[in-house]
mmCIF file of C-alpha atoms in Angstrom:
data_model
loop_
_atom_site.group_PDB
_atom_site.id
_atom_site.type_symbol
_atom_site.label_atom_id
_atom_site.label_comp_id
_atom_site.label_asym_id
_atom_site.label_seq_id
_atom_site.Cartn_x
_atom_site.Cartn_y
_atom_site.Cartn_z
ATOM 1 C CA MET A 1 98.644 -161.335 51.677
ATOM 2 C CA THR A 2 101.497 -161.937 54.144
ATOM 3 C CA MET A 3 100.678 -164.164 57.135
ATOM 4 C CA THR A 4 102.530 -163.957 60.406
ATOM 5 C CA MET A 5 104.806 -166.869 61.085
ATOM 6 C CA LEU A 6 103.667 -166.952 64.760
ATOM 7 C CA ALA A 7 100.255 -167.287 66.136
ATOM 8 C CA TYR A 8 98.973 -164.683 68.580
ATOM 9 C CA THR A 9 96.146 -165.217 71.158
ATOM 10 C CA VAL A 10 94.840 -162.563 73.797
ATOM 11 C CA LEU A 11 93.548 -163.453 77.169
ATOM 12 C CA THR A 12 92.501 -161.040 79.908
ATOM 13 C CA ASP A 13 91.984 -160.994 83.630
ATOM 14 C CA PRO A 14 89.149 -160.360 84.460
ATOM 15 C CA ALA A 15 87.522 -161.715 81.315
ATOM 16 C CA PRO A 16 86.273 -159.692 79.677
ATOM 17 C CA LEU A 17 87.748 -156.377 80.757
ATOM 18 C CA GLU A 18 85.157 -153.882 82.155
ATOM 19 C CA ALA A 19 85.299 -150.294 81.045
ATOM 20 C CA SER A 20 85.796 -147.654 83.713
ATOM 21 C CA ALA A 21 82.941 -145.542 84.977
ATOM 22 C CA ASP A 22 82.781 -142.070 86.336
ATOM 23 C CA GLY A 23 82.058 -141.747 90.083
ATOM 24 C CA ARG A 24 83.674 -145.175 90.961
ATOM 25 C CA SER A 25 87.198 -146.671 91.294
ATOM 26 C CA PRO A 26 89.024 -147.113 87.878
ATOM 27 C CA SER A 27 88.579 -150.577 86.217
ATOM 28 C CA MET A 28 92.058 -152.488 86.322
ATOM 29 C CA GLY A 29 92.940 -155.555 84.402
ATOM 30 C CA THR A 30 95.807 -157.662 82.939
ATOM 31 C CA VAL A 31 96.310 -158.540 79.383
ATOM 32 C CA TYR A 32 98.041 -161.478 78.266
ATOM 33 C CA LEU A 33 99.418 -161.990 74.605
ATOM 34 C CA VAL A 34 100.324 -165.616 74.061
ATOM 35 C CA VAL A 35 102.751 -166.157 71.114
ATOM 36 C CA THR A 36 102.998 -169.668 69.719
ATOM 37 C CA ASN A 37 104.726 -171.416 66.822
ATOM 38 C CA THR A 38 102.548 -174.067 65.057
ATOM 39 C CA ARG A 39 104.710 -174.417 61.934
ATOM 40 C CA LYS A 40 108.506 -174.666 61.635
ATOM 41 C CA ALA A 41 111.460 -173.422 63.563
ATOM 42 C CA VAL A 42 112.118 -169.701 62.910
ATOM 43 C CA ASP A 43 114.511 -167.059 64.190
ATOM 44 C CA TRP A 44 113.099 -163.923 65.680
ATOM 45 C CA SER A 45 114.585 -160.725 66.777
ATOM 46 C CA THR A 46 111.576 -158.345 67.930
ATOM 47 C CA ILE A 47 107.852 -158.725 68.631
ATOM 48 C CA GLU A 48 106.049 -155.306 69.143
ATOM 49 C CA VAL A 49 102.724 -154.727 70.585
ATOM 50 C CA LYS A 50 100.937 -151.430 69.828
ATOM 51 C CA VAL A 51 98.319 -150.440 72.374
ATOM 52 C CA PRO A 52 95.629 -148.042 71.280
ATOM 53 C CA VAL A 53 95.469 -145.140 73.773
ATOM 54 C CA GLY A 54 92.480 -142.834 74.572
ATOM 55 C CA LYS A 55 88.919 -142.852 75.946
ATOM 56 C CA GLY A 56 87.148 -144.188 72.913
ATOM 57 C CA ALA A 57 85.479 -147.520 72.232
ATOM 58 C CA GLY A 58 88.526 -148.731 70.239
ATOM 59 C CA ASP A 59 91.087 -147.732 72.923
ATOM 60 C CA LEU A 60 92.438 -150.087 75.627
ATOM 61 C CA THR A 61 93.508 -147.355 78.154
ATOM 62 C CA GLN A 62 93.904 -143.584 78.510
ATOM 63 C CA ASN A 63 96.809 -143.928 80.777
ATOM 64 C CA ILE A 64 99.650 -146.042 79.152
ATOM 65 C CA GLY A 65 102.080 -145.018 82.083
ATOM 66 C CA THR A 66 100.383 -147.249 84.743
ATOM 67 C CA ILE A 67 101.066 -150.436 82.603
ATOM 68 C CA THR A 68 104.169 -152.682 83.738
ATOM 69 C CA ALA A 69 105.213 -155.279 81.041
ATOM 70 C CA LYS A 70 107.153 -158.498 81.358
ATOM 71 C CA GLY A 71 107.897 -161.386 78.851
ATOM 72 C CA GLU A 72 108.597 -165.113 79.351
ATOM 73 C CA TYR A 73 109.762 -167.695 76.858
ATOM 74 C CA THR A 74 109.215 -171.405 77.540
ATOM 75 C CA ASP A 75 111.217 -174.069 75.693
ATOM 76 C CA THR A 76 109.241 -177.438 75.469
ATOM 77 C CA GLN A 77 111.594 -179.190 73.093
ATOM 78 C CA SER A 78 115.071 -179.121 74.366
ATOM 79 C CA GLY A 79 114.820 -181.242 77.502
ATOM 80 C CA THR A 80 112.515 -183.452 79.391
ATOM 81 C CA GLN A 81 111.077 -180.526 81.465
ATOM 82 C CA PRO A 82 110.014 -177.127 80.041
ATOM 83 C CA VAL A 83 112.428 -174.288 80.569
ATOM 84 C CA THR A 84 111.127 -170.688 81.010
ATOM 85 C CA GLN A 85 113.538 -167.802 80.799
ATOM 86 C CA SER A 86 112.800 -164.045 80.700
ATOM 87 C CA VAL A 87 112.396 -161.829 77.767
ATOM 88 C CA LYS A 88 113.433 -158.206 77.584
ATOM 89 C CA VAL A 89 110.494 -155.856 77.281
ATOM 90 C CA ARG A 90 110.706 -152.208 76.896
ATOM 91 C CA ARG A 91 108.028 -149.343 76.121
ATOM 92 C CA GLN A 92 108.494 -146.695 73.518
ATOM 93 C CA GLY A 93 105.381 -144.472 73.536
ATOM 94 C CA ASN A 94 102.364 -146.816 73.244
ATOM 95 C CA VAL A 95 104.482 -149.678 71.792
ATOM 96 C CA PHE A 96 105.920 -152.563 73.838
ATOM 97 C CA GLN A 97 108.924 -154.276 72.318
ATOM 98 C CA ALA A 98 110.036 -157.779 73.197
ATOM 99 C CA THR A 99 113.547 -158.847 72.297
ATOM 100 C CA PRO A 100 115.513 -162.213 73.292
ATOM 101 C CA GLN A 101 117.358 -162.218 76.504
ATOM 102 C CA THR A 102 120.166 -164.074 75.027
ATOM 103 C CA GLY A 103 121.226 -161.659 72.113
ATOM 104 C CA ARG A 104 119.949 -160.117 68.932
ATOM 105 C CA ARG A 105 118.098 -163.090 67.769
ATOM 106 C CA ALA A 106 116.868 -166.343 69.064
ATOM 107 C CA ARG A 107 115.281 -169.587 67.881
ATOM 108 C CA PHE A 108 111.598 -170.126 68.210
ATOM 109 C CA GLU A 109 110.844 -173.921 67.971
ATOM 110 C CA PRO A 110 107.460 -175.393 67.077
ATOM 111 C CA GLY A 111 105.647 -176.072 70.280
ATOM 112 C CA ASP A 112 107.439 -173.446 72.272
ATOM 113 C CA TYR A 113 105.573 -170.354 73.374
ATOM 114 C CA MET A 114 106.061 -166.911 74.721
ATOM 115 C CA VAL A 115 103.857 -164.922 77.123
ATOM 116 C CA LEU A 116 103.890 -161.091 77.021
ATOM 117 C CA THR A 117 102.098 -159.726 80.053
ATOM 118 C CA LEU A 118 100.661 -156.098 80.330
ATOM 119 C CA GLU A 119 99.749 -155.388 84.000
ATOM 120 C CA ASN A 120 97.900 -152.655 85.777
ATOM 121 C CA VAL A 121 96.028 -151.696 82.764
ATOM 122 C CA THR A 122 93.632 -148.834 83.636
ATOM 123 C CA VAL A 123 90.611 -149.659 81.300
ATOM 124 C CA ALA A 124 89.293 -146.981 78.947
ATOM 125 C CA PRO A 125 85.917 -145.591 80.036
ATOM 126 C CA THR A 126 84.103 -146.636 76.801
ATOM 127 C CA ALA A 127 82.858 -150.060 76.009
ATOM 128 C CA GLY A 128 83.816 -151.692 72.782
ATOM 129 C CA LEU A 129 86.491 -153.693 70.829
ATOM 130 C CA ALA A 130 90.111 -152.604 71.195
ATOM 131 C CA VAL A 131 92.653 -153.990 68.691
ATOM 132 C CA LEU A 132 96.233 -154.602 69.677
ATOM 133 C CA THR A 133 98.581 -154.405 66.607
ATOM 134 C CA VAL A 134 101.400 -156.919 66.687
ATOM 135 C CA THR A 135 104.448 -156.621 64.558
ATOM 136 C CA GLU A 136 106.934 -159.609 64.435
ATOM 137 C CA THR A 137 110.405 -159.458 62.830
ATOM 138 C CA ILE A 138 111.093 -162.996 61.707
ATOM 139 C CA ARG A 139 113.821 -164.844 59.617
ATOM 140 C CA ALA A 140 112.218 -167.289 57.243
ATOM 141 C CA ASN A 141 113.622 -169.054 54.137
ATOM 142 C CA THR A 142 113.480 -165.850 52.183
ATOM 143 C CA GLY A 143 115.263 -163.864 54.677
ATOM 144 C CA TRP A 144 114.020 -161.467 57.550
ATOM 145 C CA GLN A 145 110.327 -160.533 57.497
ATOM 146 C CA ILE A 146 108.264 -157.895 59.125
ATOM 147 C CA ASN A 147 104.588 -159.206 59.508
ATOM 148 C CA ASP A 148 101.628 -157.596 61.232
ATOM 149 C CA ALA A 149 98.761 -159.055 63.152
ATOM 150 C CA ALA A 150 95.578 -157.555 64.602
ATOM 151 C CA VAL A 151 94.587 -159.001 68.018
ATOM 152 C CA PRO A 152 91.195 -157.921 69.252
ATOM 153 C CA LEU A 153 89.941 -157.674 72.877
ATOM 154 C CA VAL A 154 86.509 -156.761 74.321
ATOM 155 C CA LYS A 155 85.774 -154.195 76.930
ATOM 156 C CA THR A 156 82.119 -154.485 78.287
ATOM 157 C CA ALA A 157 79.988 -151.740 79.847
ATOM 158 C CA PRO A 158 80.541 -151.458 83.620
ATOM 159 C CA LYS A 159 78.258 -153.643 85.661
ATOM 160 C CA GLU A 160 76.209 -152.247 88.669
ATOM 161 C CA ILE A 161 78.164 -152.071 91.948
ATOM 162 C CA PRO A 162 77.320 -155.320 93.926
ATOM 163 C CA ALA A 163 75.155 -154.319 96.970
ATOM 164 C CA PRO A 164 76.827 -154.428 100.408
ATOM 165 C CA ARG A 165 76.142 -157.417 102.583
ATOM 166 C CA ASP A 166 76.603 -158.944 105.815
ATOM 167 C CA PHE A 167 76.019 -155.977 108.234
ATOM 168 C CA ARG A 168 76.505 -157.441 111.541
ATOM 169 C CA PRO A 169 77.543 -156.646 115.117
ATOM 170 C CA ASP A 170 80.486 -158.393 116.837
ATOM 171 C CA LYS A 171 78.118 -159.102 119.767
ATOM 172 C CA ALA A 172 74.461 -159.825 119.295
ATOM 173 C CA MET A 173 73.873 -159.316 123.209
ATOM 174 C CA LEU A 174 75.755 -156.638 125.070
ATOM 175 C CA ASP A 175 76.662 -156.487 128.793
ATOM 176 C CA ASP A 176 77.417 -153.450 130.841
ATOM 177 C CA GLY A 177 80.713 -151.882 129.651
ATOM 178 C CA ASP A 178 81.029 -153.902 126.394
ATOM 179 C CA LYS A 179 82.130 -152.056 123.280
ATOM 180 C CA LEU A 180 80.154 -152.528 120.138
ATOM 181 C CA THR A 181 81.743 -152.987 116.740
ATOM 182 C CA LEU A 182 79.611 -153.123 113.509
ATOM 183 C CA SER A 183 81.060 -154.354 110.182
ATOM 184 C CA TRP A 184 80.026 -155.342 106.609
ATOM 185 C CA GLU A 185 81.199 -156.327 103.287
ATOM 186 C CA GLY A 186 81.022 -153.839 100.473
ATOM 187 C CA SER A 187 82.626 -152.077 97.531
ATOM 188 C CA ALA A 188 84.841 -149.001 98.253
ATOM 189 C CA ASP A 189 82.865 -147.253 95.491
ATOM 190 C CA PHE A 190 79.960 -146.659 98.017
ATOM 191 C CA GLU A 191 79.841 -143.776 100.501
ATOM 192 C CA TYR A 192 78.798 -145.242 103.878
ATOM 193 C CA LYS A 193 76.759 -143.717 106.672
ATOM 194 C CA ILE A 194 75.131 -145.093 109.837
ATOM 195 C CA LEU A 195 71.877 -143.897 111.358
ATOM 196 C CA TYR A 196 70.639 -144.739 114.779
ATOM 197 C CA PRO A 197 68.354 -143.652 117.405
ATOM 198 C CA GLY A 198 69.544 -140.438 119.019
ATOM 199 C CA ALA A 199 71.705 -139.483 116.017
ATOM 200 C CA PRO A 200 70.336 -136.218 114.495
ATOM 201 C CA GLN A 201 71.703 -137.233 111.087
ATOM 202 C CA PRO A 202 73.504 -140.216 109.492
ATOM 203 C CA VAL A 203 77.200 -140.556 110.782
ATOM 204 C CA PRO A 204 79.792 -140.867 107.841
ATOM 205 C CA VAL A 205 81.967 -143.982 108.073
ATOM 206 C CA THR A 206 85.327 -144.808 106.541
ATOM 207 C CA GLY A 207 86.465 -148.350 106.069
ATOM 208 C CA ARG A 208 84.066 -151.345 106.528
ATOM 209 C CA THR A 209 83.792 -151.097 110.522
ATOM 210 C CA TRP A 210 82.313 -148.659 112.955
ATOM 211 C CA SER A 211 81.978 -148.406 116.701
ATOM 212 C CA PRO A 212 79.657 -145.936 118.434
ATOM 213 C CA THR A 213 81.443 -143.483 120.914
ATOM 214 C CA VAL A 214 78.875 -144.511 123.540
ATOM 215 C CA ALA A 215 77.582 -148.148 123.782
ATOM 216 C CA PRO A 216 73.846 -148.672 123.527
ATOM 217 C CA LYS A 217 71.906 -148.744 126.800
ATOM 218 C CA ARG A 218 68.992 -150.675 125.248
ATOM 219 C CA ALA A 219 67.935 -152.653 122.342
ATOM 220 C CA THR A 220 69.103 -150.516 119.286
ATOM 221 C CA THR A 221 68.627 -150.834 115.623
ATOM 222 C CA TYR A 222 71.365 -149.430 113.256
ATOM 223 C CA ILE A 223 70.820 -148.598 109.576
ATOM 224 C CA LEU A 224 73.665 -148.823 107.126
ATOM 225 C CA ILE A 225 73.144 -146.294 104.259
ATOM 226 C CA ALA A 226 75.474 -147.106 101.085
ATOM 227 C CA THR A 227 75.372 -144.487 98.363
ATOM 228 C CA SER A 228 77.236 -144.599 95.066
ATOM 229 C CA GLY A 229 78.937 -141.685 93.338
ATOM 230 C CA THR A 230 77.532 -142.705 89.984
ATOM 231 C CA THR A 231 74.869 -141.389 87.742
ATOM 232 C CA PRO A 232 72.316 -142.545 88.442
ATOM 233 C CA LYS A 233 73.137 -143.231 92.071
ATOM 234 C CA GLN A 234 72.737 -146.570 93.609
ATOM 235 C CA GLU A 235 71.373 -146.461 97.233
ATOM 236 C CA HIS A 236 71.159 -149.425 99.670
ATOM 237 C CA PHE A 237 69.880 -149.787 103.271
ATOM 238 C CA LEU A 238 70.825 -152.538 105.569
ATOM 239 C CA THR A 239 69.724 -152.980 109.258
ATOM 240 C CA THR A 240 70.980 -154.877 112.272
ATOM 241 C CA THR A 241 69.681 -154.841 115.927
ATOM 242 C CA VAL A 242 71.712 -155.185 119.154
ATOM 243 C CA GLN A 243 70.248 -156.431 122.355
ATOM 244 C CA VAL A 244 71.291 -155.178 125.819
ATOM 245 C CA ARG A 245 71.174 -157.747 128.679
ATOM 246 C CA ASN A 246 70.272 -155.101 131.339
ATOM 247 C CA PRO A 247 68.526 -152.275 129.457
ATOM 248 C CA ILE A 248 68.097 -148.712 130.708
ATOM 249 C CA LEU A 249 64.824 -147.060 129.656
ATOM 250 C CA GLU A 250 63.847 -143.530 130.185
ATOM 251 C CA SER A 251 60.207 -144.576 130.406
ATOM 252 C CA LEU A 252 58.058 -147.570 129.706
ATOM 253 C CA THR A 253 54.428 -147.904 128.732
ATOM 254 C CA ALA A 254 52.894 -151.121 128.525
ATOM 255 C CA THR A 255 49.173 -151.329 127.055
ATOM 256 C CA THR A 256 48.508 -154.968 127.800
ATOM 257 C CA GLY A 257 50.598 -155.608 130.856
ATOM 258 C CA ILE A 258 54.203 -156.631 131.813
ATOM 259 C CA ASP A 259 55.063 -160.235 132.660
ATOM 260 C CA THR A 260 58.241 -160.612 134.915
ATOM 261 C CA PRO A 261 59.011 -162.625 138.004
ATOM 262 C CA TRP A 262 60.604 -159.440 139.792
ATOM 263 C CA VAL A 263 61.445 -155.791 139.541
ATOM 264 C CA GLN A 264 64.620 -154.350 140.896
ATOM 265 C CA GLY A 265 66.111 -150.866 141.254
ATOM 266 C CA THR A 266 69.090 -149.873 139.194
ATOM 267 C CA ALA A 267 72.648 -150.237 140.079
ATOM 268 C CA ASN A 268 72.851 -146.739 141.411
ATOM 269 C CA ALA A 269 69.995 -147.225 143.698
ATOM 270 C CA THR A 270 69.564 -149.397 146.673
ATOM 271 C CA LYS A 271 68.367 -152.329 144.653
ATOM 272 C CA GLY A 272 65.277 -153.037 146.536
ATOM 273 C CA ARG A 273 63.350 -155.582 144.863
ATOM 274 C CA VAL A 274 59.580 -156.554 144.256
ATOM 275 C CA THR A 275 58.882 -160.098 143.643
ATOM 276 C CA PHE A 276 55.489 -161.405 142.256
ATOM 277 C CA THR A 277 54.316 -164.623 143.947
ATOM 278 C CA GLY A 278 51.204 -166.593 143.403
ATOM 279 C CA THR A 279 49.422 -164.745 146.276
ATOM 280 C CA GLY A 280 50.645 -161.295 145.762
ATOM 281 C CA VAL A 281 54.013 -159.372 146.020
ATOM 282 C CA GLU A 282 57.009 -159.670 148.359
ATOM 283 C CA ILE A 283 59.173 -156.692 149.112
ATOM 284 C CA THR A 284 62.902 -157.309 149.974
ATOM 285 C CA GLY A 285 65.716 -154.882 150.720
ATOM 286 C CA ASN A 286 69.239 -154.713 149.145
ATOM 287 C CA SER A 287 70.433 -157.478 151.535
ATOM 288 C CA GLY A 288 67.787 -159.981 150.380
ATOM 289 C CA GLY A 289 65.594 -159.686 153.661
ATOM 290 C CA GLN A 290 62.190 -158.363 153.971
ATOM 291 C CA GLY A 291 62.031 -154.736 153.042
ATOM 292 C CA THR A 292 60.028 -151.464 153.481
ATOM 293 C CA VAL A 293 57.154 -149.864 151.729
ATOM 294 C CA THR A 294 56.828 -146.109 151.895
ATOM 295 C CA ALA A 295 53.454 -144.617 150.852
ATOM 296 C CA ASP A 296 51.428 -141.488 151.798
ATOM 297 C CA LYS A 297 48.132 -143.579 152.139
ATOM 298 C CA ALA A 298 47.053 -147.147 151.808
ATOM 299 C CA ASP A 299 43.341 -148.196 150.974
ATOM 300 C CA LEU A 300 43.303 -151.959 151.911
ATOM 301 C CA ASN A 301 40.514 -154.425 152.491
ATOM 302 C CA GLY A 302 42.402 -156.190 155.202
ATOM 303 C CA VAL A 303 45.834 -156.027 156.839
ATOM 304 C CA ASN A 304 47.492 -159.215 158.436
ATOM 305 C CA THR A 305 50.555 -158.033 160.519
ATOM 306 C CA THR A 306 52.074 -158.907 163.955
ATOM 307 C CA TRP A 307 52.616 -155.253 164.884
ATOM 308 C CA VAL A 308 52.073 -151.581 163.769
ATOM 309 C CA GLN A 309 54.427 -148.835 164.846
ATOM 310 C CA GLY A 310 54.932 -145.245 164.375
ATOM 311 C CA ARG A 311 57.621 -143.898 161.940
ATOM 312 C CA ASN A 312 60.256 -143.271 164.662
ATOM 313 C CA ALA A 313 62.125 -146.059 166.444
ATOM 314 C CA ASP A 314 60.901 -144.810 170.047
ATOM 315 C CA ASP A 315 57.258 -144.311 168.826
ATOM 316 C CA GLY A 316 54.518 -146.289 170.410
ATOM 317 C CA TRP A 317 53.339 -149.498 168.724
ATOM 318 C CA ILE A 318 50.501 -152.065 168.689
ATOM 319 C CA SER A 319 50.750 -155.700 168.812
ATOM 320 C CA PHE A 320 48.055 -158.216 168.080
ATOM 321 C CA PRO A 321 47.979 -161.231 170.505
ATOM 322 C CA GLN A 322 45.462 -163.925 170.096
ATOM 323 C CA ASP A 323 42.968 -162.323 172.693
ATOM 324 C CA GLY A 324 42.968 -158.857 171.086
ATOM 325 C CA LEU A 325 45.555 -156.020 170.803
ATOM 326 C CA ARG A 326 48.168 -154.457 173.174
ATOM 327 C CA VAL A 327 49.423 -150.851 173.251
ATOM 328 C CA HIS A 328 53.083 -150.340 173.907
ATOM 329 C CA GLN A 329 55.034 -147.198 174.484
ATOM 330 C CA ASN A 330 58.699 -145.724 173.561
ATOM 331 C CA GLY A 331 59.340 -148.608 171.100
ATOM 332 C CA ARG A 332 59.558 -151.025 174.034
ATOM 333 C CA ASP A 333 57.329 -153.851 175.357
ATOM 334 C CA GLU A 334 56.110 -151.829 178.379
ATOM 335 C CA SER A 335 52.336 -150.868 178.285
ATOM 336 C CA GLY A 336 51.442 -147.543 176.573
ATOM 337 C CA ASN A 337 48.360 -145.316 176.460
ATOM 338 C CA VAL A 338 45.290 -145.073 174.402
ATOM 339 C CA SER A 339 43.882 -141.625 173.648
ATOM 340 C CA ALA A 340 40.587 -141.095 172.217
ATOM 341 C CA HIS A 341 37.395 -138.880 172.336
ATOM 342 C CA GLY A 342 35.037 -141.577 172.708
ATOM 343 C CA GLY A 343 34.568 -145.313 172.634
ATOM 344 C CA HIS A 344 31.764 -148.061 172.741
ATOM 345 C CA ILE A 345 32.897 -151.167 174.457
ATOM 346 C CA ASP A 346 31.054 -154.162 175.737
ATOM 347 C CA VAL A 347 33.399 -154.996 178.500
ATOM 348 C CA VAL A 348 36.486 -153.015 180.189
ATOM 349 C CA HIS A 349 38.972 -154.825 182.197
ATOM 350 C CA ALA A 350 41.165 -152.362 184.088
ATOM 351 C CA GLN A 351 42.815 -152.063 187.473
ATOM 352 C CA ARG A 352 42.010 -148.367 187.632
ATOM 353 C CA ILE A 353 40.570 -145.427 185.762
ATOM 354 C CA HIS A 354 42.191 -141.968 186.032
ATOM 355 C CA GLY A 355 41.383 -138.626 184.997
ATOM 356 C CA GLN A 356 43.350 -136.940 182.194
ATOM 357 C CA ASP A 357 45.646 -134.782 184.505
ATOM 358 C CA PRO A 358 48.105 -136.283 187.030
ATOM 359 C CA SER A 359 46.275 -134.595 189.857
ATOM 360 C CA ASP A 360 42.784 -135.890 188.818
ATOM 361 C CA GLY A 361 41.022 -138.403 190.954
ATOM 362 C CA TRP A 362 40.935 -141.980 190.028
ATOM 363 C CA ILE A 363 38.947 -145.207 190.666
ATOM 364 C CA SER A 364 40.371 -148.634 191.617
ATOM 365 C CA PHE A 365 38.603 -151.894 191.641
ATOM 366 C CA TRP A 366 38.707 -154.504 194.214
ATOM 367 C CA GLN A 367 36.798 -157.680 194.867
ATOM 368 C CA HIS A 368 34.198 -156.007 197.082
ATOM 369 C CA GLY A 369 33.523 -153.211 194.669
ATOM 370 C CA LEU A 370 35.263 -149.892 193.780
ATOM 371 C CA ARG A 371 37.189 -147.205 195.671
ATOM 372 C CA VAL A 372 37.350 -143.533 194.787
ATOM 373 C CA HIS A 373 40.743 -141.693 195.228
ATOM 374 C CA ARG A 374 41.597 -137.983 195.037
ATOM 375 C CA ASP A 375 44.607 -135.751 193.943
ATOM 376 C CA GLY A 376 46.071 -138.667 191.941
ATOM 377 C CA GLN A 377 46.951 -140.230 195.268
ATOM 378 C CA LYS A 378 45.628 -143.216 197.362
ATOM 379 C CA ILE A 379 43.598 -140.974 199.672
ATOM 380 C CA PHE A 380 39.965 -141.594 199.484
ATOM 381 C CA GLY A 381 38.080 -138.985 197.671
ATOM 382 C CA ALA A 382 34.471 -137.859 197.219
ATOM 383 C CA VAL A 383 31.680 -138.928 194.905
ATOM 384 C CA THR A 384 29.365 -136.104 193.752
ATOM 385 C CA LEU A 385 25.902 -137.068 192.600
ATOM 386 C CA SER A 386 22.550 -135.311 192.240
ATOM 387 C CA LYS A 387 20.640 -138.504 193.195
ATOM 388 C CA VAL A 388 21.579 -142.124 194.252
ATOM 389 C CA ASP A 389 19.251 -144.977 193.705
ATOM 390 C CA LEU A 390 20.801 -147.957 195.422
ATOM 391 C CA ARG A 391 19.141 -151.387 195.270
ATOM 392 C CA ARG A 392 20.200 -154.585 196.970
#
């Protein structure tokens, strides 16, 4: 049996090669054929590498045209430092032939080595053992020889696509006007979609980043859906939540209460504020001063206030001094009128009492008693009685 004069070893990147699979990107790799001389110096003219082409278990690739080849010879003996020079490599069909760069033949010294590299190999879709056939043309003591060697390499079954990971927002807390960008790590063999509240169906995504056309107005959870094109399909779900510093809610229902120091109107409103204190609430306007409460009716156990006025600025008003109450008119401090159907009063202090019409009579009070006037003037009037019972 004829032995080759040179030794041949195959290495691959990745190691081992992974067979291609339907529904995902082709599996690519690089094959390195390392040629070494472990015996004595020989001359060589060609080294050919035959690649099995097809889809089967014994084939390396089904597309020989994607492969690019190169060769390098390293001289480790001639000088103090190894010297590497190029080797000519050309393809004929499915055979790659290496020839010396310096001429028709070259010396291959013991300890020297050559590396033939096949790059961009599209790996065949069936796992198995592929065998490269190496043919060397070598000059030995008996003359030129042509020797063959079989160099095997393994293609493993394709592994499951790694699950996507690190689904994250660029900002965990958004302010008004901020743009949101979501990103993740994952294989290009997945089809990606994002689902979020308000979207009727998942939104298709290209690349590994995505931004909503409208930034969220409140805390929102986004779901990343990754689906493979393989059979059976792989499907993964990842979630991430974005918080909004000043959320906008359509409605809010709290079943056990709301704890907050204050409540304020929106930016488009007047920004009146209700503040919760230890004794109740305080109402302030948009300037920070005391504000106004508008209601149809109030049912209160008590009211503490310095004054009460009608809704218009020139309406009458009531103030509450220490000795009782005072009625004012026209929104000013001048005394006003009280109109009532009846009243029950223990004591009445008044300068005079007048009828309801301006021309009615009236009674004034002086230190000796009372005076009766008529026609709304100071002219003395009459008193009409059915009976008088005077006692001294």
